[in-house]
């Protein structure tokens, strides 16, 4: 041991430089360690019911449907999330929620996540109507299936079909996941017509008011799109179009009932900052980079090789003349 210390004392520069090289090798070979830490885990849930085909939004200053706008917001949430954030994606239609994939880390799976969001469309829906309160209950079951705490961003216009009333509205006051639910309001405040497509996704016109009349008794507002090919019925005149808008009051009412949150889905920094400011929902074993530590230690060792010269210079200046 004495010989080792004597060698270091005699060859301190060589020892420090060898140590610096060792830390540089560690930065290359072992830049990460596994730690269990709190992370953001988001479930991005898209409403894909027919009303989301209303074209009253804009993406890059161009007209866009509510669903296309939802896709844009989702991709921006993923893009603005730091590495270590986890994301899963699901869809809502009728009374149910379907989970497309389990949580994935955003940096390692960025292309997979964004590609999945790009392929969301109304034809994925098993039915064209939407009953929000039932959807919230279904989302609760999805949370149980995930078995991992998550923050759910529910992108929707809140426009129910058939309209919620005392008969078809479900009591959601006992929902356990309320604190994890954020309703993201999508859609204009002014009534807009809803585009109608056939099964080949070809635009054929707009939904007519007869769609609302069909659902007066609590039935389905929108028919099965698979039966629409090639020419489904549409509104025969502008005044006959069924109009839809974002039902802000309904979304806020549901948020209050389950003790959740509502926010306007605006493509602005404030919205993405709000999302990232949420309390981390889960604890995952994740890779934590310590490359910075090895590089810092290597730099300090290189600087330390000059320390004796600096001390000698200062001592020389202090000697009496």
CSV table of N, CA, C and O in Angstrom, one decimal, residues 134-219:
chain,number,residue,atom,x,y,z
A,134,UNK,N,-70.7,6.7,-19.4
A,134,UNK,CA,-70.4,5.2,-19.5
A,134,UNK,C,-68.9,5.1,-19.9
A,134,UNK,O,-68.2,4.2,-19.5
A,135,UNK,N,-68.4,6.0,-20.7
A,135,UNK,CA,-67.0,6.0,-21.1
A,135,UNK,C,-66.1,6.2,-20.0
A,135,UNK,O,-65.0,5.6,-19.9
A,136,UNK,N,-66.5,7.1,-19.0
A,136,UNK,CA,-65.7,7.3,-17.8
A,136,UNK,C,-65.6,6.0,-17.0
A,136,UNK,O,-64.6,5.6,-16.5
A,137,UNK,N,-66.7,5.3,-16.9
A,137,UNK,CA,-66.8,4.1,-16.2
A,137,UNK,C,-65.9,3.0,-16.8
A,137,UNK,O,-65.2,2.3,-16.2
A,138,UNK,N,-65.9,3.0,-18.2
A,138,UNK,CA,-65.1,2.1,-18.9
A,138,UNK,C,-63.6,2.4,-18.7
A,138,UNK,O,-62.8,1.5,-18.7
A,139,UNK,N,-63.3,3.7,-18.7
A,139,UNK,CA,-61.9,4.1,-18.5
A,139,UNK,C,-61.4,3.6,-17.1
A,139,UNK,O,-60.2,3.3,-17.0
A,140,UNK,N,-62.3,3.6,-16.1
A,140,UNK,CA,-61.9,3.1,-14.8
A,140,UNK,C,-61.5,1.7,-14.9
A,140,UNK,O,-60.5,1.3,-14.2
A,141,UNK,N,-62.3,0.9,-15.7
A,141,UNK,CA,-61.9,-0.5,-15.8
A,141,UNK,C,-60.6,-0.7,-16.6
A,141,UNK,O,-59.8,-1.6,-16.3
A,142,UNK,N,-60.3,0.2,-17.5
A,142,UNK,CA,-59.0,0.2,-18.2
A,142,UNK,C,-57.9,0.5,-17.3
A,142,UNK,O,-56.8,-0.1,-17.4
A,143,UNK,N,-58.1,1.4,-16.3
A,143,UNK,CA,-57.0,1.7,-15.4
A,143,UNK,C,-56.7,0.4,-14.5
A,143,UNK,O,-55.6,0.1,-14.2
A,144,UNK,N,-57.8,-0.3,-14.2
A,144,UNK,CA,-57.5,-1.6,-13.4
A,144,UNK,C,-56.7,-2.6,-14.3
A,144,UNK,O,-55.9,-3.3,-13.8
A,145,UNK,N,-57.0,-2.6,-15.6
A,145,UNK,CA,-56.3,-3.5,-16.5
A,145,UNK,C,-54.8,-3.1,-16.6
A,145,UNK,O,-53.9,-3.9,-16.6
A,146,UNK,N,-54.6,-1.7,-16.7
A,146,UNK,CA,-53.2,-1.2,-16.8
A,146,UNK,C,-52.4,-1.7,-15.5
A,146,UNK,O,-51.2,-2.0,-15.6
A,147,UNK,N,-53.0,-1.6,-14.4
A,147,UNK,CA,-52.4,-2.0,-13.1
A,147,UNK,C,-51.2,-1.1,-12.8
A,147,UNK,O,-50.3,-1.5,-12.1
A,148,UNK,N,-51.2,0.1,-13.4
A,148,UNK,CA,-50.1,1.0,-13.2
A,148,UNK,C,-50.8,2.4,-13.1
A,148,UNK,O,-51.5,2.8,-14.0
A,149,UNK,N,-50.5,3.2,-12.1
A,149,UNK,CA,-51.1,4.5,-12.0
A,149,UNK,C,-50.8,5.3,-13.2
A,149,UNK,O,-49.7,5.3,-13.7
A,150,UNK,N,-51.8,6.1,-13.7
A,150,UNK,CA,-51.6,6.9,-14.9
A,150,UNK,C,-52.4,8.2,-14.8
A,150,UNK,O,-53.4,8.2,-14.1
A,151,UNK,N,-52.0,9.2,-15.6
A,151,UNK,CA,-52.8,10.4,-15.7
A,151,UNK,C,-53.5,10.3,-17.1
A,151,UNK,O,-52.8,10.2,-18.1
A,152,UNK,N,-54.8,10.3,-17.1
A,152,UNK,CA,-55.6,10.1,-18.3
A,152,UNK,C,-55.9,11.5,-18.9
A,152,UNK,O,-56.6,12.3,-18.2
A,153,UNK,N,-55.5,11.7,-20.2
A,153,UNK,CA,-56.0,12.9,-20.9
A,153,UNK,C,-57.0,12.5,-21.9
A,153,UNK,O,-56.7,11.8,-22.9
A,154,UNK,N,-58.3,12.8,-21.6
A,154,UNK,CA,-59.4,12.4,-22.4
A,154,UNK,C,-59.8,13.5,-23.4
A,154,UNK,O,-60.4,14.4,-23.0
A,155,UNK,N,-59.3,13.3,-24.6
A,155,UNK,CA,-59.6,14.3,-25.7
A,155,UNK,C,-60.9,14.1,-26.3
A,155,UNK,O,-61.2,13.0,-26.9
A,156,UNK,N,-61.9,15.0,-26.1
A,156,UNK,CA,-63.2,14.8,-26.5
A,156,UNK,C,-63.9,16.2,-26.7
A,156,UNK,O,-63.5,17.2,-26.1
A,157,UNK,N,-65.0,16.2,-27.5
A,157,UNK,CA,-65.8,17.4,-27.6
A,157,UNK,C,-66.9,17.4,-26.6
A,157,UNK,O,-67.7,18.4,-26.5
A,158,UNK,N,-67.1,16.3,-25.9
A,158,UNK,CA,-68.2,16.2,-24.9
A,158,UNK,C,-69.6,16.1,-25.5
A,158,UNK,O,-70.5,16.2,-24.7
A,159,UNK,N,-69.7,16.0,-26.8
A,159,UNK,CA,-71.0,16.1,-27.5
A,159,UNK,C,-71.6,14.6,-27.5
A,159,UNK,O,-71.1,13.8,-28.3
A,160,UNK,N,-72.5,14.4,-26.6
A,160,UNK,CA,-73.1,13.0,-26.5
A,160,UNK,C,-74.1,12.8,-27.5
A,160,UNK,O,-74.9,13.7,-27.9
A,161,UNK,N,-74.2,11.6,-28.0
A,161,UNK,CA,-75.3,11.2,-28.9
A,161,UNK,C,-75.7,9.7,-28.5
A,161,UNK,O,-74.9,8.8,-28.7
A,162,UNK,N,-76.9,9.6,-28.0
A,162,UNK,CA,-77.9,10.6,-27.7
A,162,UNK,C,-77.6,11.5,-26.6
A,162,UNK,O,-76.7,11.2,-25.8
A,163,UNK,N,-78.2,12.7,-26.6
A,163,UNK,CA,-77.9,13.7,-25.5
A,163,UNK,C,-78.2,13.1,-24.1
A,163,UNK,O,-79.2,12.3,-24.0
A,164,UNK,N,-77.3,13.5,-23.2
A,164,UNK,CA,-77.5,13.0,-21.8
A,164,UNK,C,-78.7,13.6,-21.2
A,164,UNK,O,-79.1,14.7,-21.4
A,165,UNK,N,-79.5,12.7,-20.5
A,165,UNK,CA,-80.6,13.2,-19.8
A,165,UNK,C,-80.8,12.3,-18.5
A,165,UNK,O,-79.9,11.5,-18.2
A,166,UNK,N,-81.8,12.5,-17.8
A,166,UNK,CA,-82.0,11.8,-16.5
A,166,UNK,C,-82.2,10.3,-16.7
A,166,UNK,O,-81.9,9.6,-15.7
A,167,UNK,N,-82.5,9.9,-17.9
A,167,UNK,CA,-82.7,8.5,-18.1
A,167,UNK,C,-81.4,7.7,-18.5
A,167,UNK,O,-81.1,6.7,-17.9
A,168,UNK,N,-80.7,8.3,-19.4
A,168,UNK,CA,-79.5,7.6,-19.9
A,168,UNK,C,-78.2,8.1,-19.3
A,168,UNK,O,-77.1,7.6,-19.7
A,169,UNK,N,-78.2,9.0,-18.4
A,169,UNK,CA,-77.0,9.5,-17.8
A,169,UNK,C,-76.6,8.6,-16.6
A,169,UNK,O,-77.5,8.3,-15.8
A,170,UNK,N,-75.4,8.2,-16.5
A,170,UNK,CA,-74.9,7.3,-15.5
A,170,UNK,C,-74.3,8.1,-14.4
A,170,UNK,O,-73.6,9.1,-14.6
A,171,UNK,N,-74.6,7.7,-13.1
A,171,UNK,CA,-74.0,8.3,-12.0
A,171,UNK,C,-72.5,7.9,-11.9
A,171,UNK,O,-72.1,6.8,-11.8
A,172,UNK,N,-71.6,8.9,-12.0
A,172,UNK,CA,-70.2,8.7,-11.9
A,172,UNK,C,-69.5,9.3,-10.7
A,172,UNK,O,-68.3,9.4,-10.6
A,173,UNK,N,-70.3,9.6,-9.7
A,173,UNK,CA,-69.8,10.2,-8.5
A,173,UNK,C,-68.9,9.3,-7.7
A,173,UNK,O,-68.1,9.7,-6.9
A,174,UNK,N,-69.0,8.0,-7.9
A,174,UNK,CA,-68.3,7.0,-7.2
A,174,UNK,C,-67.0,6.5,-8.0
A,174,UNK,O,-66.3,5.6,-7.5
A,175,UNK,N,-66.7,7.2,-9.1
A,175,UNK,CA,-65.5,6.8,-9.9
A,175,UNK,C,-64.3,7.1,-9.0
A,175,UNK,O,-64.1,8.1,-8.5
A,176,UNK,N,-63.4,6.0,-9.0
A,176,UNK,CA,-62.2,6.1,-8.1
A,176,UNK,C,-61.0,6.8,-8.7
A,176,UNK,O,-60.1,7.2,-8.1
A,177,UNK,N,-61.1,7.0,-10.1
A,177,UNK,CA,-59.9,7.5,-10.8
A,177,UNK,C,-60.0,9.0,-11.1
A,177,UNK,O,-59.2,9.6,-11.8
A,178,UNK,N,-61.0,9.7,-10.4
A,178,UNK,CA,-61.2,11.1,-10.8
A,178,UNK,C,-60.0,12.0,-10.7
A,178,UNK,O,-59.8,12.8,-11.6
A,179,UNK,N,-59.2,11.8,-9.7
A,179,UNK,CA,-58.0,12.7,-9.6
A,179,UNK,C,-57.0,12.5,-10.7
A,179,UNK,O,-56.1,13.3,-10.9
A,180,UNK,N,-57.1,11.3,-11.4
A,180,UNK,CA,-56.2,11.0,-12.5
A,180,UNK,C,-56.8,11.4,-13.9
A,180,UNK,O,-56.2,11.1,-14.9
A,181,UNK,N,-58.0,12.0,-13.9
A,181,UNK,CA,-58.7,12.2,-15.2
A,181,UNK,C,-58.6,13.7,-15.5
A,181,UNK,O,-59.0,14.6,-14.7
A,182,UNK,N,-58.2,14.0,-16.7
A,182,UNK,CA,-58.3,15.4,-17.3
A,182,UNK,C,-59.0,15.4,-18.6
A,182,UNK,O,-58.6,14.7,-19.5
A,183,UNK,N,-60.2,16.0,-18.6
A,183,UNK,CA,-60.9,16.2,-19.8
A,183,UNK,C,-60.3,17.3,-20.7
A,183,UNK,O,-60.2,18.4,-20.2
A,184,UNK,N,-59.9,17.0,-21.9
A,184,UNK,CA,-59.3,18.0,-22.8
A,184,UNK,C,-60.4,18.3,-23.8
A,184,UNK,O,-60.7,17.5,-24.7
A,185,UNK,N,-60.9,19.5,-23.7
A,185,UNK,CA,-62.0,19.9,-24.6
A,185,UNK,C,-61.5,20.2,-26.0
A,185,UNK,O,-60.6,21.1,-26.2
A,186,UNK,N,-62.1,19.6,-27.0
A,186,UNK,CA,-61.7,19.8,-28.4
A,186,UNK,C,-62.9,20.1,-29.2
A,186,UNK,O,-64.0,19.5,-29.0
A,187,UNK,N,-62.8,21.1,-30.0
A,187,UNK,CA,-64.0,21.5,-30.8
A,187,UNK,C,-64.4,23.0,-30.6
A,187,UNK,O,-64.1,23.6,-29.6
A,188,UNK,N,-65.0,23.6,-31.6
A,188,UNK,CA,-65.4,24.9,-31.6
A,188,UNK,C,-66.6,25.1,-30.7
A,188,UNK,O,-67.3,24.2,-30.4
A,189,UNK,N,-66.8,26.4,-30.2
A,189,UNK,CA,-67.9,26.7,-29.4
A,189,UNK,C,-69.2,27.0,-30.2
A,189,UNK,O,-70.3,27.0,-29.7
A,190,UNK,N,-69.0,27.3,-31.5
A,190,UNK,CA,-70.1,27.5,-32.4
A,190,UNK,C,-70.5,26.2,-33.0
A,190,UNK,O,-69.7,25.5,-33.5
A,191,UNK,N,-71.8,26.0,-33.2
A,191,UNK,CA,-72.3,24.8,-33.8
A,191,UNK,C,-71.8,24.6,-35.2
A,191,UNK,O,-71.8,25.6,-36.0
A,192,UNK,N,-71.3,23.4,-35.5
A,192,UNK,CA,-70.8,23.1,-36.9
A,192,UNK,C,-71.4,21.8,-37.4
A,192,UNK,O,-71.7,20.9,-36.6
A,193,UNK,N,-71.5,21.7,-38.7
A,193,UNK,CA,-72.0,20.4,-39.3
A,193,UNK,C,-71.0,19.3,-39.1
A,193,UNK,O,-69.8,19.6,-39.1
A,194,UNK,N,-71.5,18.1,-39.1
A,194,UNK,CA,-70.6,16.9,-39.0
A,194,UNK,C,-70.4,16.2,-40.3
A,194,UNK,O,-71.4,15.8,-40.9
A,195,UNK,N,-69.2,16.1,-40.8
A,195,UNK,CA,-68.9,15.4,-42.0
A,195,UNK,C,-69.3,14.0,-41.9
A,195,UNK,O,-69.1,13.3,-40.9
A,196,UNK,N,-69.9,13.5,-43.0
A,196,UNK,CA,-70.2,12.0,-43.1
A,196,UNK,C,-69.5,11.4,-44.2
A,196,UNK,O,-69.4,11.9,-45.3
A,197,UNK,N,-68.9,10.2,-43.9
A,197,UNK,CA,-68.1,9.5,-44.8
A,197,UNK,C,-68.7,8.1,-45.0
A,197,UNK,O,-69.4,7.6,-44.1
A,198,UNK,N,-68.4,7.5,-46.2
A,198,UNK,CA,-68.9,6.1,-46.3
A,198,UNK,C,-67.8,5.2,-45.8
A,198,UNK,O,-66.8,5.6,-45.3
A,199,UNK,N,-68.0,3.9,-46.0
A,199,UNK,CA,-67.1,2.9,-45.4
A,199,UNK,C,-65.7,2.9,-46.0
A,199,UNK,O,-64.8,2.4,-45.5
A,200,UNK,N,-65.6,3.5,-47.2
A,200,UNK,CA,-64.3,3.7,-47.9
A,200,UNK,C,-63.7,5.0,-47.5
A,200,UNK,O,-62.7,5.4,-48.1
A,201,UNK,N,-64.2,5.7,-46.5
A,201,UNK,CA,-63.7,6.9,-46.0
A,201,UNK,C,-63.8,8.1,-47.0
A,201,UNK,O,-62.9,9.0,-47.0
A,202,UNK,N,-64.8,8.0,-47.9
A,202,UNK,CA,-65.0,9.1,-48.9
A,202,UNK,C,-66.1,10.0,-48.4
A,202,UNK,O,-67.1,9.6,-47.9
A,203,UNK,N,-65.8,11.3,-48.4
A,203,UNK,CA,-66.7,12.3,-47.9
A,203,UNK,C,-67.9,12.3,-48.8
A,203,UNK,O,-67.8,12.5,-50.0
A,204,UNK,N,-69.1,12.2,-48.2
A,204,UNK,CA,-70.3,12.1,-49.1
A,204,UNK,C,-71.3,13.2,-48.7
A,204,UNK,O,-72.4,13.4,-49.4
A,205,UNK,N,-71.1,14.0,-47.6
A,205,UNK,CA,-72.0,15.0,-47.2
A,205,UNK,C,-72.0,15.2,-45.7
A,205,UNK,O,-70.9,14.9,-45.1
A,206,UNK,N,-73.1,15.7,-45.2
A,206,UNK,CA,-73.1,16.0,-43.8
A,206,UNK,C,-74.3,15.3,-43.1
A,206,UNK,O,-75.3,15.0,-43.8
A,207,UNK,N,-74.1,14.9,-41.8
A,207,UNK,CA,-75.2,14.3,-41.1
A,207,UNK,C,-76.4,15.2,-41.1
A,207,UNK,O,-76.3,16.4,-40.9
A,208,UNK,N,-77.6,14.6,-41.2
A,208,UNK,CA,-78.8,15.4,-41.2
A,208,UNK,C,-79.5,15.4,-39.8
A,208,UNK,O,-79.1,14.6,-38.9
A,209,UNK,N,-80.5,16.2,-39.7
A,209,UNK,CA,-81.1,16.3,-38.4
A,209,UNK,C,-81.9,15.1,-38.0
A,209,UNK,O,-82.3,14.8,-36.9
A,210,UNK,N,-82.2,14.3,-39.0
A,210,UNK,CA,-82.9,13.0,-38.8
A,210,UNK,C,-82.1,12.1,-37.9
A,210,UNK,O,-82.7,11.2,-37.2
A,211,UNK,N,-80.8,12.3,-37.9
A,211,UNK,CA,-80.0,11.5,-37.0
A,211,UNK,C,-80.3,11.7,-35.5
A,211,UNK,O,-80.4,10.8,-34.7
A,212,UNK,N,-80.6,13.0,-35.2
A,212,UNK,CA,-81.0,13.3,-33.9
A,212,UNK,C,-82.4,12.8,-33.5
A,212,UNK,O,-82.7,12.4,-32.4
A,213,UNK,N,-83.2,12.9,-34.5
A,213,UNK,CA,-84.6,12.4,-34.3
A,213,UNK,C,-84.6,10.9,-34.0
A,213,UNK,O,-85.4,10.4,-33.2
A,214,UNK,N,-83.7,10.2,-34.7
A,214,UNK,CA,-83.7,8.7,-34.5
A,214,UNK,C,-83.3,8.4,-33.1
A,214,UNK,O,-83.6,7.3,-32.6
A,215,UNK,N,-82.5,9.3,-32.4
A,215,UNK,CA,-82.0,8.9,-31.1
A,215,UNK,C,-82.9,9.5,-30.0
A,215,UNK,O,-82.5,9.5,-28.8
A,216,UNK,N,-84.0,10.1,-30.3
A,216,UNK,CA,-84.9,10.7,-29.3
A,216,UNK,C,-85.3,9.8,-28.2
A,216,UNK,O,-85.5,10.2,-27.1
A,217,UNK,N,-85.5,8.5,-28.6
A,217,UNK,CA,-85.9,7.6,-27.6
A,217,UNK,C,-84.7,6.9,-26.8
A,217,UNK,O,-84.9,6.0,-26.1
A,218,UNK,N,-83.5,7.5,-27.0
A,218,UNK,CA,-82.4,6.9,-26.3
A,218,UNK,C,-81.6,5.9,-27.1
A,218,UNK,O,-80.8,5.2,-26.6
A,219,UNK,N,-81.9,5.8,-28.4
A,219,UNK,CA,-81.2,4.9,-29.3
A,219,UNK,C,-79.9,5.5,-29.8
A,219,UNK,O,-79.4,6.4,-29.3
